[in-house]
Coordinates of N, CA and C in Angstrom, one line a residue:
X526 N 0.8 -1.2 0.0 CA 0.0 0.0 0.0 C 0.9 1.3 0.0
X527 N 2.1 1.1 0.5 CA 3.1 2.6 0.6 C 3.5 3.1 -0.7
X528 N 3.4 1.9 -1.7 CA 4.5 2.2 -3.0 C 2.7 1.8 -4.5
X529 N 1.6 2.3 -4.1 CA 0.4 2.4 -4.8 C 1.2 2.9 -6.2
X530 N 1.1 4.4 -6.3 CA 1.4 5.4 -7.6 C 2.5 5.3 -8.3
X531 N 3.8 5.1 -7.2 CA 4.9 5.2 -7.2 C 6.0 4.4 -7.9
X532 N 5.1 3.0 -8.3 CA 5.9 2.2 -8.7 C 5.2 2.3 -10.5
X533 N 4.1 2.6 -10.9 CA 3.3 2.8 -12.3 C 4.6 3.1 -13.3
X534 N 5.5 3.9 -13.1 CA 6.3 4.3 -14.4 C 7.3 3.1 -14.3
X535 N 7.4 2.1 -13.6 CA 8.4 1.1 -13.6 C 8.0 -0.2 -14.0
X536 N 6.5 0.1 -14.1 CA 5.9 -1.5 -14.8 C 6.5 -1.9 -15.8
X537 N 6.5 -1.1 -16.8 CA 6.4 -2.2 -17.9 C 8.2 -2.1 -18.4
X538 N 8.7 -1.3 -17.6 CA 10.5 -1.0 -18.0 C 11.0 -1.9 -17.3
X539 N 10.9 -2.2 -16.0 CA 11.7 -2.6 -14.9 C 11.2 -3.9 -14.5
X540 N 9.7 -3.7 -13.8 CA 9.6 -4.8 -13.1 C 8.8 -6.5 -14.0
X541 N 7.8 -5.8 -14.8 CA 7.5 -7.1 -15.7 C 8.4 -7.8 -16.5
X542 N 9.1 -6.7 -16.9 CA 10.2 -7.7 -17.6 C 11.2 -8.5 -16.7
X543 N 11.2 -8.4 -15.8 CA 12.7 -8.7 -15.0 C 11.7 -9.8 -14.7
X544 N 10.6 -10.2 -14.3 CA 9.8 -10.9 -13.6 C 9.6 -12.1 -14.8
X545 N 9.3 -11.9 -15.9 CA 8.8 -12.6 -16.6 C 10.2 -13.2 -17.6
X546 N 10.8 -12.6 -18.0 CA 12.1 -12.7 -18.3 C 12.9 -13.5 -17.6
X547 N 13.3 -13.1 -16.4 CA 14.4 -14.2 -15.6 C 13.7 -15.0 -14.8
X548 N 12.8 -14.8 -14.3 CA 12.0 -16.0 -13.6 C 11.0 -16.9 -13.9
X549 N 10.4 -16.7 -15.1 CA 9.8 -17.5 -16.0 C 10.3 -18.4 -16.9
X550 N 10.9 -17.3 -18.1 CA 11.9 -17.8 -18.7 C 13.1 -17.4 -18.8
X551 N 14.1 -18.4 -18.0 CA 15.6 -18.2 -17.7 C 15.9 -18.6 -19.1
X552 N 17.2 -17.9 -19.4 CA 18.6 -18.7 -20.2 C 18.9 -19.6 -19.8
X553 N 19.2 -20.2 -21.0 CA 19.8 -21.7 -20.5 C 21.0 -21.6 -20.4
X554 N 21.5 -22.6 -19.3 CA 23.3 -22.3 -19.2 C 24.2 -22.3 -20.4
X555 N 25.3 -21.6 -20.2 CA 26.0 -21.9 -21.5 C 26.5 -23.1 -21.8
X556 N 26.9 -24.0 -20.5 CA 27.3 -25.4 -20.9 C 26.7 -26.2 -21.4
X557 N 25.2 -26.3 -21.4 CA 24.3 -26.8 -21.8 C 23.8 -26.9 -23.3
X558 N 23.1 -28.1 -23.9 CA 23.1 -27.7 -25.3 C 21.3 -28.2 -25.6
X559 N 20.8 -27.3 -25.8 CA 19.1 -27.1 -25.3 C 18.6 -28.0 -24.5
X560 N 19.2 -27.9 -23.1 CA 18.6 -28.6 -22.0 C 18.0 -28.0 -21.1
X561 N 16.3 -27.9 -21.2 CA 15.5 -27.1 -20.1 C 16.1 -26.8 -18.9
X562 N 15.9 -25.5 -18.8 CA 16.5 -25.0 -17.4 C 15.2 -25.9 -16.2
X563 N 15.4 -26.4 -15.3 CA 14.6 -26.8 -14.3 C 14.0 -25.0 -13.3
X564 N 12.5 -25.2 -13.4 CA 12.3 -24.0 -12.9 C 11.3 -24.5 -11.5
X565 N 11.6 -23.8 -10.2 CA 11.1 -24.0 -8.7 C 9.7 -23.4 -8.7
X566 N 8.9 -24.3 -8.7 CA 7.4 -24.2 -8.4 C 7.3 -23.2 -7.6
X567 N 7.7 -22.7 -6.4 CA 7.4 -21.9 -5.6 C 7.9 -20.3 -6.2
X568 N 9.0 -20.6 -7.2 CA 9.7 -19.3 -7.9 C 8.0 -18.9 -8.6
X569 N 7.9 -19.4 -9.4 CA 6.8 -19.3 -10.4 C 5.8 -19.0 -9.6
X570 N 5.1 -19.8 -8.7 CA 3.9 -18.8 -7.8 C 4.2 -17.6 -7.1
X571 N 5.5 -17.7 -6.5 CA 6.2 -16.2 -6.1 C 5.9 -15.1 -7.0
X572 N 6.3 -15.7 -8.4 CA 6.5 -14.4 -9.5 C 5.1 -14.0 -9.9
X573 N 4.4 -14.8 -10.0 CA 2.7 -14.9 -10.1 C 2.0 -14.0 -9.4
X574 N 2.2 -14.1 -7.9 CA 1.8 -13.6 -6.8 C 2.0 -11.9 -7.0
X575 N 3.6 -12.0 -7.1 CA 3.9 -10.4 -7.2 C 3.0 -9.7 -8.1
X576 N 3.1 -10.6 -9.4 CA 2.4 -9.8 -11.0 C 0.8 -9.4 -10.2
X577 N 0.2 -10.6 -9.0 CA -1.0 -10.3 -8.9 C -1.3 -9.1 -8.1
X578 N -0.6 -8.9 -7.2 CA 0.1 -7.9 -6.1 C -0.1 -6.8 -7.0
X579 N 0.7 -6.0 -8.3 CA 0.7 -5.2 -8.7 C -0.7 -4.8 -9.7
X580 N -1.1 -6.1 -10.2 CA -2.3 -5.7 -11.1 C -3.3 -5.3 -10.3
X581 N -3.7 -5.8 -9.1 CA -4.4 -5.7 -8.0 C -4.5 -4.1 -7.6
X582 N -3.4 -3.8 -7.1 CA -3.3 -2.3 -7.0 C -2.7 -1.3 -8.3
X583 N -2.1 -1.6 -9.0 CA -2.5 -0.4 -10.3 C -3.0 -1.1 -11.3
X584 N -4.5 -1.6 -11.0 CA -5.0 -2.1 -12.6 C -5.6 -1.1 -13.0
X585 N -5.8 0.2 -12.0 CA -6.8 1.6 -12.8 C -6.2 2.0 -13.9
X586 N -4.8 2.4 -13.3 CA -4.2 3.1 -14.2 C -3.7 1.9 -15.3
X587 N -3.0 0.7 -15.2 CA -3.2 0.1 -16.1 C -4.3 -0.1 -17.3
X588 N -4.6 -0.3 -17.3 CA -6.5 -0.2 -17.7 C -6.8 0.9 -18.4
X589 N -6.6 2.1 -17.1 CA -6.5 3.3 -18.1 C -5.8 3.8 -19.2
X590 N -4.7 3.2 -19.5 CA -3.7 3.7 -20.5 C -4.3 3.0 -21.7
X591 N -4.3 4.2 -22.9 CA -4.4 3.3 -24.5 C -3.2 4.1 -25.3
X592 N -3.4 3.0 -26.2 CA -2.1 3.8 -27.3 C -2.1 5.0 -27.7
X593 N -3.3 5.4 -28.1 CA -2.9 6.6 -28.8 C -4.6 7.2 -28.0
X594 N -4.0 8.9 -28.1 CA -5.3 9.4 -27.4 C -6.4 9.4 -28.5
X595 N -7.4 9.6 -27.4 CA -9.2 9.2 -28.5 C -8.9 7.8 -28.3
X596 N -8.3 6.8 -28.3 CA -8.8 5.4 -28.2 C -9.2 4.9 -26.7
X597 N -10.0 3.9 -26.9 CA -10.8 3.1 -25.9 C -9.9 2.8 -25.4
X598 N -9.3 2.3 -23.9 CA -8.5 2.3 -23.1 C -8.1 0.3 -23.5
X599 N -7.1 0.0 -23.4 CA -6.9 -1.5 -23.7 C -5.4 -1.8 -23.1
X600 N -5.0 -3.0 -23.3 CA -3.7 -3.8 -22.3 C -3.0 -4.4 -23.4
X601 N -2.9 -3.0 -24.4 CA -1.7 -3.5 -25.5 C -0.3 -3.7 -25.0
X602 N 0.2 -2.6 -24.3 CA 1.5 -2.9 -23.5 C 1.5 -4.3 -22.9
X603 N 0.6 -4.6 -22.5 CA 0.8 -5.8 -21.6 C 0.6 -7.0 -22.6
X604 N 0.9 -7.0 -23.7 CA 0.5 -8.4 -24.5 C 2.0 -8.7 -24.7
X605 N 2.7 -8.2 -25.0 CA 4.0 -8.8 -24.9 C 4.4 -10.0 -23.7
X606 N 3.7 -9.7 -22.5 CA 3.9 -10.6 -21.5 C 2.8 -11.4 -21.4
X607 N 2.1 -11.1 -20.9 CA 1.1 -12.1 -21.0 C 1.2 -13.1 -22.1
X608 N 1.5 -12.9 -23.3 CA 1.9 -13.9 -24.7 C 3.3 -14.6 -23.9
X609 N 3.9 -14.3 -23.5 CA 5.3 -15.1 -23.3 C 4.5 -15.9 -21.9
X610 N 3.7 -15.7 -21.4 CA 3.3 -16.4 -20.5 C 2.5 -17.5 -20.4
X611 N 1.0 -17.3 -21.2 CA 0.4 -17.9 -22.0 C 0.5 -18.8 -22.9
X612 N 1.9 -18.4 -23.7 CA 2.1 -19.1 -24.7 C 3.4 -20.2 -24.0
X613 N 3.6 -20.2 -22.7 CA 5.1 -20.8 -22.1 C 4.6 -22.8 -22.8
X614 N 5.6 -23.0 -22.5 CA 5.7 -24.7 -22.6 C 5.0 -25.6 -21.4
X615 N 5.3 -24.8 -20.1 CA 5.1 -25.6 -19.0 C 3.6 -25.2 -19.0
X616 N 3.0 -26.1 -18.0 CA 1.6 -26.2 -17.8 C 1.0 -25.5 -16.8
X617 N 2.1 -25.4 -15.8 CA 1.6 -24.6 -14.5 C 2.0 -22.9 -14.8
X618 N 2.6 -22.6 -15.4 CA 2.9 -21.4 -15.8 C 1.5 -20.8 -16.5
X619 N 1.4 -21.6 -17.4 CA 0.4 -21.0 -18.6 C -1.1 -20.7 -17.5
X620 N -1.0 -21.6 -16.5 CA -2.3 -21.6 -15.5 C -2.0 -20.7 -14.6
X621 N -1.2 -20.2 -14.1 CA -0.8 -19.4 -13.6 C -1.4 -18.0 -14.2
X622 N -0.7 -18.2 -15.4 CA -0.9 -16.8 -16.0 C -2.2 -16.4 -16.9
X623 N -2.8 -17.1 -16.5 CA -4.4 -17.1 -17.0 C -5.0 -16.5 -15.7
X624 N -4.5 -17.0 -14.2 CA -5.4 -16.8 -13.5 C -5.1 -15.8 -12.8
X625 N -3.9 -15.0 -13.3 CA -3.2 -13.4 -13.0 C -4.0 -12.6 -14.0
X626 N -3.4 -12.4 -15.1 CA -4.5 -11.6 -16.3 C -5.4 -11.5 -16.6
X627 N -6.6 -12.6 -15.9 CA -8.0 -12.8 -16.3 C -8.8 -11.5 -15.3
X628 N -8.2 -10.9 -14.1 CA -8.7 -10.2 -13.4 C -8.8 -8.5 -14.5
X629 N -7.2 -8.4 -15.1 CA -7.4 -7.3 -15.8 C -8.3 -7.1 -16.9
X630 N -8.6 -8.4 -17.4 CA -9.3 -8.4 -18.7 C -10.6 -8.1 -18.7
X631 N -11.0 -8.5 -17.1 CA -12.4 -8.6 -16.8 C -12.9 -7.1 -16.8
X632 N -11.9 -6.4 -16.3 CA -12.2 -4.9 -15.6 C -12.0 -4.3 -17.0
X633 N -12.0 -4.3 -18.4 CA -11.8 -3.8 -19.6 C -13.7 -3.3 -19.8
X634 N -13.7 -2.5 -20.2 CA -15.1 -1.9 -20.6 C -15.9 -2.7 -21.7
X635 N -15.1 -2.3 -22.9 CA -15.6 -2.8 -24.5 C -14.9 -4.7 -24.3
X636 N -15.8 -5.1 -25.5 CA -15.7 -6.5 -26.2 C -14.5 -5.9 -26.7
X637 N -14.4 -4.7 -27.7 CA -13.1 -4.9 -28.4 C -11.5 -4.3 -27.7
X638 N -12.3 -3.9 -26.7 CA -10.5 -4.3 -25.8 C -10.3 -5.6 -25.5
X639 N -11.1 -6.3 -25.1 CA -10.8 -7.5 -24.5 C -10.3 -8.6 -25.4
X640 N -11.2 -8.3 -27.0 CA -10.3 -8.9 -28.1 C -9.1 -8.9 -28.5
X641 N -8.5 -7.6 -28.0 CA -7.5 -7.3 -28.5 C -6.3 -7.9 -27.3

């Protein structure tokens, strides 16, 4: 609750990516020659949790943002992650991240944000 407003200009630069990027989807070691990184169930609901943590408290202003002004407010910025999350290989991830995003989607006004 201390860090409500304060954290909004670091969403989508700092903290989604670092979250979804290194803790979802790691690099694979260099010694390695395409051998799935092993990822800790508890990392993934950690990272989950956080994402929910933040959508929870700035989905207004999330929500509120559209690309360009005059348009209907939508979560184009946020399709980059959500697609890497959605789209992941593992099964608990993809469920995970259905059951983080689905709160934003809900709170969208129009059918054609929510298509998009």
């Amino acid at each position: 609750k201390d860090l409500q407003q304060e954290v909004h200009p670091f969403v989508y630069t700092k903290i989604i990516p670092r979250i979804v990027t290194d803790f979802l989807n790691p690099p694979p070691p260099v010694d390695s020659a395409k051998q799935d990184v092993p990822i800790d169930v508890l990392v993934i609901e950690t990272a989950f949790r956080s994402l929910s943590y933040i959508f929870q408290h700035d989905s207004d202003m999330l929500i509120s943002e559209s690309k360009k002004d005059g348009e209907e407010p939508c979560l184009e910025q946020m399709r980059i992650f959500y697609g890497q999350t959605l789209g992941h290989k593992r099964d608990v991830v993809r469920r995970l991240a259905a059951e983080t995003f689905a709160p934003l989607v809900r709170k969208l006004k129009s059918d054609g944000a929510r298509k998009r």
